Amino acid sequence: MTTPNPNLQVLQNKLNLPKKELILEIELNGKMKFEHLMNTIYNRFGICHRVLSANVEYVNGNSFGSVQLYINVNSDDFQQLEYYLINNKLLSTTVEYVCRKYS
């Protein structure tokens, strides 16, 4: 008799979570470089994103400004990302993106 792999079960449950389309606005305050943040969102959290708008200025190698991202993410991944942003003292706001379909 074989025992099920608990990691596989967690992965299967995660794949079945419903995803939401969100617009995430992040205020850059010089504590993290813009490029590092984009890389972290994709590589560490596995969240694909599209930059909708970015107003970023560099002062002495530090990034200041704001960026709006379109993300399609489940609630668990979003909570991890939100926790990461809070820990790095990056202010963020989120709006759920709803697209109307006409028939």
Short mmCIF file of N, CA, C and O in Angstrom, two decimals:
data_model
loop_
_atom_site.label_atom_id
_atom_site.label_comp_id
_atom_site.label_asym_id
_atom_site.label_seq_id
_atom_site.Cartn_x
_atom_site.Cartn_y
_atom_site.Cartn_z
N MET A 1 0.84 -1.17 0.00
CA MET A 1 0.00 0.00 0.00
C MET A 1 0.89 1.24 0.00
O MET A 1 1.84 1.33 0.77
N THR A 2 0.60 2.19 -0.85
CA THR A 2 1.39 3.42 -0.92
C THR A 2 0.67 4.54 -0.18
O THR A 2 -0.56 4.61 -0.16
N THR A 3 1.45 5.39 0.43
CA THR A 3 0.87 6.54 1.12
C THR A 3 0.92 7.75 0.21
O THR A 3 1.90 7.95 -0.51
N PRO A 4 -0.13 8.56 0.21
CA PRO A 4 -0.13 9.73 -0.66
C PRO A 4 0.89 10.77 -0.20
O PRO A 4 1.15 10.91 1.00
N ASN A 5 1.47 11.44 -1.14
CA ASN A 5 2.44 12.49 -0.85
C ASN A 5 1.69 13.74 -0.38
O ASN A 5 0.88 14.29 -1.12
N PRO A 6 1.93 14.22 0.85
CA PRO A 6 1.19 15.39 1.34
C PRO A 6 1.50 16.66 0.54
O PRO A 6 0.65 17.52 0.39
N ASN A 7 2.72 16.79 0.03
CA ASN A 7 3.06 17.97 -0.77
C ASN A 7 2.27 18.00 -2.07
O ASN A 7 1.86 19.06 -2.54
N LEU A 8 2.06 16.83 -2.67
CA LEU A 8 1.27 16.75 -3.90
C LEU A 8 -0.18 17.15 -3.63
O LEU A 8 -0.79 17.84 -4.43
N GLN A 9 -0.70 16.74 -2.49
CA GLN A 9 -2.07 17.08 -2.13
C GLN A 9 -2.23 18.59 -1.96
O GLN A 9 -3.20 19.17 -2.42
N VAL A 10 -1.27 19.24 -1.31
CA VAL A 10 -1.31 20.68 -1.12
C VAL A 10 -1.26 21.39 -2.47
O VAL A 10 -2.00 22.33 -2.72
N LEU A 11 -0.40 20.91 -3.37
CA LEU A 11 -0.29 21.50 -4.70
C LEU A 11 -1.59 21.35 -5.48
O LEU A 11 -2.05 22.28 -6.12
N GLN A 12 -2.22 20.17 -5.40
CA GLN A 12 -3.49 19.96 -6.09
C GLN A 12 -4.57 20.88 -5.54
O GLN A 12 -5.36 21.43 -6.28
N ASN A 13 -4.62 21.05 -4.22
CA ASN A 13 -5.61 21.94 -3.61
C ASN A 13 -5.37 23.38 -4.05
O ASN A 13 -6.30 24.14 -4.27
N LYS A 14 -4.11 23.77 -4.16
CA LYS A 14 -3.76 25.13 -4.55
C LYS A 14 -4.16 25.41 -6.00
O LYS A 14 -4.59 26.50 -6.33
N LEU A 15 -4.03 24.42 -6.85
CA LEU A 15 -4.40 24.59 -8.26
C LEU A 15 -5.90 24.77 -8.43
O LEU A 15 -6.35 25.39 -9.38
N ASN A 16 -6.69 24.23 -7.52
CA ASN A 16 -8.14 24.30 -7.63
C ASN A 16 -8.73 25.55 -7.00
O ASN A 16 -9.93 25.75 -7.07
N LEU A 17 -7.91 26.38 -6.37
CA LEU A 17 -8.43 27.60 -5.76
C LEU A 17 -8.86 28.58 -6.84
O LEU A 17 -8.18 28.72 -7.86
N PRO A 18 -9.99 29.24 -6.63
CA PRO A 18 -10.43 30.22 -7.64
C PRO A 18 -9.49 31.42 -7.67
O PRO A 18 -8.98 31.86 -6.64
N LYS A 19 -9.28 31.94 -8.88
CA LYS A 19 -8.41 33.10 -9.03
C LYS A 19 -9.24 34.35 -9.25
O LYS A 19 -10.33 34.28 -9.80
N LYS A 20 -8.69 35.47 -8.82
CA LYS A 20 -9.33 36.76 -9.01
C LYS A 20 -8.42 37.64 -9.84
O LYS A 20 -7.20 37.55 -9.74
N GLU A 21 -9.02 38.49 -10.63
CA GLU A 21 -8.27 39.48 -11.39
C GLU A 21 -8.23 40.75 -10.55
O GLU A 21 -9.27 41.27 -10.17
N LEU A 22 -7.03 41.21 -10.24
CA LEU A 22 -6.86 42.37 -9.36
C LEU A 22 -5.95 43.40 -10.00
O LEU A 22 -5.07 43.06 -10.80
N ILE A 23 -6.17 44.63 -9.62
CA ILE A 23 -5.22 45.69 -9.94
C ILE A 23 -4.58 46.09 -8.62
O ILE A 23 -5.25 46.48 -7.67
N LEU A 24 -3.28 45.95 -8.56
CA LEU A 24 -2.50 46.21 -7.35
C LEU A 24 -1.65 47.45 -7.58
O LEU A 24 -0.89 47.52 -8.53
N GLU A 25 -1.84 48.45 -6.71
CA GLU A 25 -1.02 49.66 -6.80
C GLU A 25 -0.05 49.66 -5.63
O GLU A 25 -0.45 49.50 -4.48
N ILE A 26 1.23 49.82 -5.93
CA ILE A 26 2.28 49.79 -4.92
C ILE A 26 3.02 51.12 -4.94
O ILE A 26 3.41 51.61 -6.00
N GLU A 27 3.19 51.70 -3.75
CA GLU A 27 3.95 52.94 -3.60
C GLU A 27 5.40 52.58 -3.28
O GLU A 27 5.67 51.91 -2.29
N LEU A 28 6.30 53.00 -4.12
CA LEU A 28 7.73 52.75 -3.91
C LEU A 28 8.29 53.91 -3.08
O LEU A 28 8.13 55.07 -3.44
N ASN A 29 8.95 53.57 -1.99
CA ASN A 29 9.42 54.59 -1.06
C ASN A 29 10.94 54.60 -0.89
O ASN A 29 11.45 55.11 0.09
N GLY A 30 11.66 54.02 -1.83
CA GLY A 30 13.11 54.01 -1.76
C GLY A 30 13.70 52.85 -0.99
O GLY A 30 14.91 52.67 -0.95
N LYS A 31 12.86 52.02 -0.39
CA LYS A 31 13.37 50.89 0.39
C LYS A 31 13.69 49.68 -0.47
O LYS A 31 14.40 48.79 -0.05
N MET A 32 13.13 49.64 -1.70
CA MET A 32 13.36 48.50 -2.57
C MET A 32 13.39 49.00 -4.01
O MET A 32 12.62 49.87 -4.39
N LYS A 33 14.28 48.42 -4.79
CA LYS A 33 14.35 48.79 -6.20
C LYS A 33 13.17 48.21 -6.96
O LYS A 33 12.71 47.10 -6.67
N PHE A 34 12.70 48.97 -7.94
CA PHE A 34 11.56 48.56 -8.76
C PHE A 34 11.82 47.20 -9.41
O PHE A 34 10.96 46.32 -9.38
N GLU A 35 12.99 47.03 -10.00
CA GLU A 35 13.32 45.78 -10.69
C GLU A 35 13.33 44.60 -9.73
O GLU A 35 12.88 43.50 -10.07
N HIS A 36 13.84 44.81 -8.53
CA HIS A 36 13.88 43.74 -7.52
C HIS A 36 12.46 43.34 -7.13
O HIS A 36 12.17 42.14 -6.98
N LEU A 37 11.59 44.31 -6.97
CA LEU A 37 10.20 44.02 -6.60
C LEU A 37 9.51 43.20 -7.68
O LEU A 37 8.86 42.20 -7.39
N MET A 38 9.65 43.59 -8.94
CA MET A 38 9.02 42.87 -10.05
C MET A 38 9.56 41.44 -10.14
O MET A 38 8.81 40.49 -10.34
N ASN A 39 10.86 41.29 -9.95
CA ASN A 39 11.50 39.97 -9.97
C ASN A 39 10.99 39.10 -8.83
O ASN A 39 10.73 37.91 -9.02
N THR A 40 10.84 39.66 -7.66
CA THR A 40 10.37 38.92 -6.50
C THR A 40 8.94 38.45 -6.68
O THR A 40 8.61 37.30 -6.36
N ILE A 41 8.08 39.31 -7.20
CA ILE A 41 6.68 38.94 -7.41
C ILE A 41 6.58 37.74 -8.34
O ILE A 41 5.81 36.82 -8.10
N TYR A 42 7.38 37.74 -9.38
CA TYR A 42 7.32 36.65 -10.35
C TYR A 42 8.06 35.40 -9.87
O TYR A 42 7.51 34.30 -9.89
N ASN A 43 9.30 35.54 -9.45
CA ASN A 43 10.12 34.37 -9.12
C ASN A 43 9.80 33.76 -7.76
O ASN A 43 9.78 32.54 -7.61
N ARG A 44 9.59 34.57 -6.76
CA ARG A 44 9.36 34.03 -5.41
C ARG A 44 7.92 33.56 -5.21
O ARG A 44 7.67 32.53 -4.62
N PHE A 45 6.97 34.36 -5.73
CA PHE A 45 5.57 34.03 -5.51
C PHE A 45 4.91 33.36 -6.72
O PHE A 45 3.78 32.89 -6.62
N GLY A 46 5.59 33.36 -7.86
CA GLY A 46 5.03 32.72 -9.05
C GLY A 46 3.83 33.44 -9.61
O GLY A 46 2.98 32.84 -10.25
N ILE A 47 3.74 34.75 -9.37
CA ILE A 47 2.60 35.54 -9.83
C ILE A 47 2.99 36.27 -11.11
O ILE A 47 3.88 37.12 -11.11
N CYS A 48 2.31 35.91 -12.20
CA CYS A 48 2.52 36.63 -13.45
C CYS A 48 1.78 37.96 -13.35
O CYS A 48 0.67 38.02 -12.83
N HIS A 49 2.39 39.00 -13.85
CA HIS A 49 1.78 40.32 -13.75
C HIS A 49 2.04 41.12 -15.02
O HIS A 49 2.95 40.82 -15.77
N ARG A 50 1.20 42.12 -15.21
CA ARG A 50 1.39 43.08 -16.30
C ARG A 50 1.46 44.46 -15.66
O ARG A 50 0.65 44.80 -14.81
N VAL A 51 2.42 45.23 -16.08
CA VAL A 51 2.55 46.60 -15.59
C VAL A 51 1.57 47.45 -16.37
O VAL A 51 1.68 47.60 -17.59
N LEU A 52 0.57 48.01 -15.68
CA LEU A 52 -0.40 48.88 -16.33
C LEU A 52 0.12 50.31 -16.43
O LEU A 52 -0.07 50.97 -17.44
N SER A 53 0.74 50.76 -15.34
CA SER A 53 1.38 52.08 -15.36
C SER A 53 2.47 52.10 -14.31
O SER A 53 2.41 51.40 -13.31
N ALA A 54 3.47 52.90 -14.59
CA ALA A 54 4.58 53.04 -13.65
C ALA A 54 5.09 54.47 -13.72
O ALA A 54 5.33 55.00 -14.79
N ASN A 55 5.20 55.09 -12.57
CA ASN A 55 5.78 56.41 -12.45
C ASN A 55 6.91 56.26 -11.43
O ASN A 55 6.71 56.44 -10.24
N VAL A 56 8.09 55.89 -11.92
CA VAL A 56 9.21 55.56 -11.05
C VAL A 56 10.36 56.51 -11.32
O VAL A 56 10.73 56.73 -12.47
N GLU A 57 10.88 57.07 -10.26
CA GLU A 57 12.07 57.92 -10.35
C GLU A 57 13.17 57.29 -9.50
O GLU A 57 12.90 56.68 -8.47
N TYR A 58 14.39 57.44 -9.98
CA TYR A 58 15.54 56.87 -9.28
C TYR A 58 16.37 58.01 -8.70
O TYR A 58 16.77 58.92 -9.41
N VAL A 59 16.61 57.93 -7.39
CA VAL A 59 17.45 58.91 -6.71
C VAL A 59 18.52 58.13 -5.95
O VAL A 59 18.19 57.36 -5.04
N ASN A 60 19.77 58.30 -6.35
CA ASN A 60 20.89 57.59 -5.72
C ASN A 60 20.67 56.07 -5.70
O ASN A 60 20.96 55.40 -4.72
N GLY A 61 20.09 55.54 -6.76
CA GLY A 61 19.88 54.10 -6.87
C GLY A 61 18.63 53.60 -6.16
O GLY A 61 18.36 52.41 -6.16
N ASN A 62 17.85 54.49 -5.56
CA ASN A 62 16.62 54.11 -4.87
C ASN A 62 15.42 54.44 -5.75
O ASN A 62 15.41 55.45 -6.43
N SER A 63 14.39 53.60 -5.69
CA SER A 63 13.19 53.79 -6.51
C SER A 63 12.09 54.47 -5.71
O SER A 63 11.74 54.03 -4.62
N PHE A 64 11.54 55.53 -6.28
CA PHE A 64 10.43 56.26 -5.69
C PHE A 64 9.32 56.38 -6.73
O PHE A 64 9.59 56.50 -7.92
N GLY A 65 8.07 56.37 -6.29
CA GLY A 65 6.95 56.54 -7.19
C GLY A 65 5.90 55.48 -6.96
O GLY A 65 5.76 54.95 -5.85
N SER A 66 5.14 55.19 -8.01
CA SER A 66 4.08 54.19 -7.87
C SER A 66 4.00 53.35 -9.13
O SER A 66 4.40 53.77 -10.22
N VAL A 67 3.47 52.16 -8.96
CA VAL A 67 3.30 51.23 -10.08
C VAL A 67 1.96 50.53 -9.91
O VAL A 67 1.56 50.21 -8.79
N GLN A 68 1.25 50.36 -11.01
CA GLN A 68 0.00 49.61 -11.01
C GLN A 68 0.21 48.32 -11.80
O GLN A 68 0.68 48.35 -12.93
N LEU A 69 -0.15 47.21 -11.16
CA LEU A 69 0.02 45.89 -11.77
C LEU A 69 -1.33 45.21 -11.93
O LEU A 69 -2.19 45.31 -11.05
N TYR A 70 -1.49 44.50 -13.04
CA TYR A 70 -2.64 43.62 -13.23
C TYR A 70 -2.15 42.22 -12.87
O TYR A 70 -1.16 41.74 -13.42
N ILE A 71 -2.84 41.58 -11.92
CA ILE A 71 -2.47 40.22 -11.53
C ILE A 71 -3.71 39.34 -11.51
O ILE A 71 -4.82 39.81 -11.26
N ASN A 72 -3.52 38.07 -11.80
CA ASN A 72 -4.57 37.06 -11.73
C ASN A 72 -4.08 36.03 -10.74
O ASN A 72 -3.18 35.25 -11.05
N VAL A 73 -4.63 36.02 -9.53
CA VAL A 73 -4.03 35.29 -8.43
C VAL A 73 -5.09 34.69 -7.53
O VAL A 73 -6.21 35.20 -7.43
N ASN A 74 -4.75 33.57 -6.87
CA ASN A 74 -5.67 33.01 -5.88
C ASN A 74 -5.45 33.70 -4.53
O ASN A 74 -4.46 34.42 -4.34
N SER A 75 -6.35 33.49 -3.61
CA SER A 75 -6.31 34.24 -2.34
C SER A 75 -5.09 33.91 -1.49
O SER A 75 -4.53 34.80 -0.85
N ASP A 76 -4.62 32.65 -1.51
CA ASP A 76 -3.45 32.28 -0.71
C ASP A 76 -2.19 32.99 -1.20
O ASP A 76 -1.43 33.54 -0.40
N ASP A 77 -1.97 32.97 -2.51
CA ASP A 77 -0.79 33.64 -3.06
C ASP A 77 -0.86 35.14 -2.83
O ASP A 77 0.16 35.78 -2.55
N PHE A 78 -2.05 35.71 -2.94
CA PHE A 78 -2.18 37.14 -2.73
C PHE A 78 -1.89 37.51 -1.27
O PHE A 78 -1.25 38.52 -1.00
N GLN A 79 -2.34 36.69 -0.34
CA GLN A 79 -2.07 36.95 1.08
C GLN A 79 -0.57 36.92 1.35
O GLN A 79 -0.06 37.73 2.12
N GLN A 80 0.14 35.98 0.74
CA GLN A 80 1.59 35.92 0.91
C GLN A 80 2.26 37.17 0.34
O GLN A 80 3.18 37.73 0.95
N LEU A 81 1.82 37.60 -0.83
CA LEU A 81 2.36 38.81 -1.43
C LEU A 81 2.07 40.03 -0.57
O LEU A 81 2.94 40.87 -0.35
N GLU A 82 0.85 40.12 -0.07
CA GLU A 82 0.47 41.25 0.78
C GLU A 82 1.32 41.28 2.05
O GLU A 82 1.78 42.34 2.47
N TYR A 83 1.56 40.13 2.64
CA TYR A 83 2.40 40.02 3.83
C TYR A 83 3.82 40.49 3.52
O TYR A 83 4.44 41.22 4.29
N TYR A 84 4.34 40.09 2.35
CA TYR A 84 5.68 40.50 1.92
C TYR A 84 5.76 42.03 1.77
O TYR A 84 6.72 42.65 2.21
N LEU A 85 4.74 42.62 1.16
CA LEU A 85 4.73 44.07 0.96
C LEU A 85 4.68 44.81 2.30
O LEU A 85 5.39 45.80 2.51
N ILE A 86 3.88 44.30 3.23
CA ILE A 86 3.78 44.92 4.56
C ILE A 86 5.11 44.81 5.30
O ILE A 86 5.57 45.78 5.91
N ASN A 87 5.74 43.63 5.24
CA ASN A 87 7.04 43.44 5.92
C ASN A 87 8.12 44.35 5.37
O ASN A 87 9.04 44.73 6.09
N ASN A 88 8.04 44.67 4.08
CA ASN A 88 9.03 45.55 3.46
C ASN A 88 8.59 47.00 3.45
O ASN A 88 9.16 47.83 2.74
N LYS A 89 7.54 47.30 4.21
CA LYS A 89 7.04 48.66 4.40
C LYS A 89 6.68 49.35 3.09
O LYS A 89 6.96 50.52 2.88
N LEU A 90 6.05 48.58 2.19
CA LEU A 90 5.57 49.12 0.92
C LEU A 90 4.06 49.25 1.00
O LEU A 90 3.36 48.26 1.23
N LEU A 91 3.56 50.46 0.85
CA LEU A 91 2.13 50.72 0.90
C LEU A 91 1.49 50.22 -0.39
O LEU A 91 2.00 50.49 -1.48
N SER A 92 0.39 49.49 -0.27
CA SER A 92 -0.26 48.98 -1.47
C SER A 92 -1.78 49.03 -1.29
O SER A 92 -2.29 48.96 -0.18
N THR A 93 -2.46 49.19 -2.40
CA THR A 93 -3.92 49.12 -2.42
C THR A 93 -4.32 48.17 -3.55
O THR A 93 -3.61 48.02 -4.53
N THR A 94 -5.48 47.56 -3.36
CA THR A 94 -5.95 46.56 -4.32
C THR A 94 -7.38 46.85 -4.73
O THR A 94 -8.20 47.20 -3.89
N VAL A 95 -7.66 46.70 -6.01
CA VAL A 95 -9.01 46.84 -6.53
C VAL A 95 -9.30 45.60 -7.36
O VAL A 95 -8.47 45.18 -8.16
N GLU A 96 -10.47 45.01 -7.15
CA GLU A 96 -10.83 43.85 -7.96
C GLU A 96 -11.22 44.32 -9.35
O GLU A 96 -11.97 45.27 -9.52
N TYR A 97 -10.67 43.66 -10.35
CA TYR A 97 -10.90 44.01 -11.74
C TYR A 97 -12.07 43.17 -12.25
O TYR A 97 -12.06 41.96 -12.17
N VAL A 98 -13.10 43.86 -12.73
CA VAL A 98 -14.27 43.16 -13.25
C VAL A 98 -14.46 43.58 -14.70
O VAL A 98 -14.53 44.76 -15.01
N CYS A 99 -14.51 42.61 -15.56
CA CYS A 99 -14.70 42.88 -16.98
C CYS A 99 -16.10 42.43 -17.37
O CYS A 99 -16.46 41.27 -17.17
N ARG A 100 -16.87 43.35 -17.89
CA ARG A 100 -18.22 43.00 -18.31
C ARG A 100 -18.18 42.36 -19.69
O ARG A 100 -17.47 42.82 -20.56
N LYS A 101 -18.97 41.33 -19.82
CA LYS A 101 -19.06 40.66 -21.11
C LYS A 101 -20.47 40.86 -21.64
O LYS A 101 -21.44 40.57 -20.96
N TYR A 102 -20.55 41.36 -22.84
CA TYR A 102 -21.84 41.59 -23.46
C TYR A 102 -22.09 40.51 -24.49
O TYR A 102 -21.22 40.10 -25.22
N SER A 103 -23.35 40.05 -24.54
CA SER A 103 -23.66 39.03 -25.52
C SER A 103 -24.65 39.54 -26.55
O SER A 103 -25.20 40.55 -26.47
#
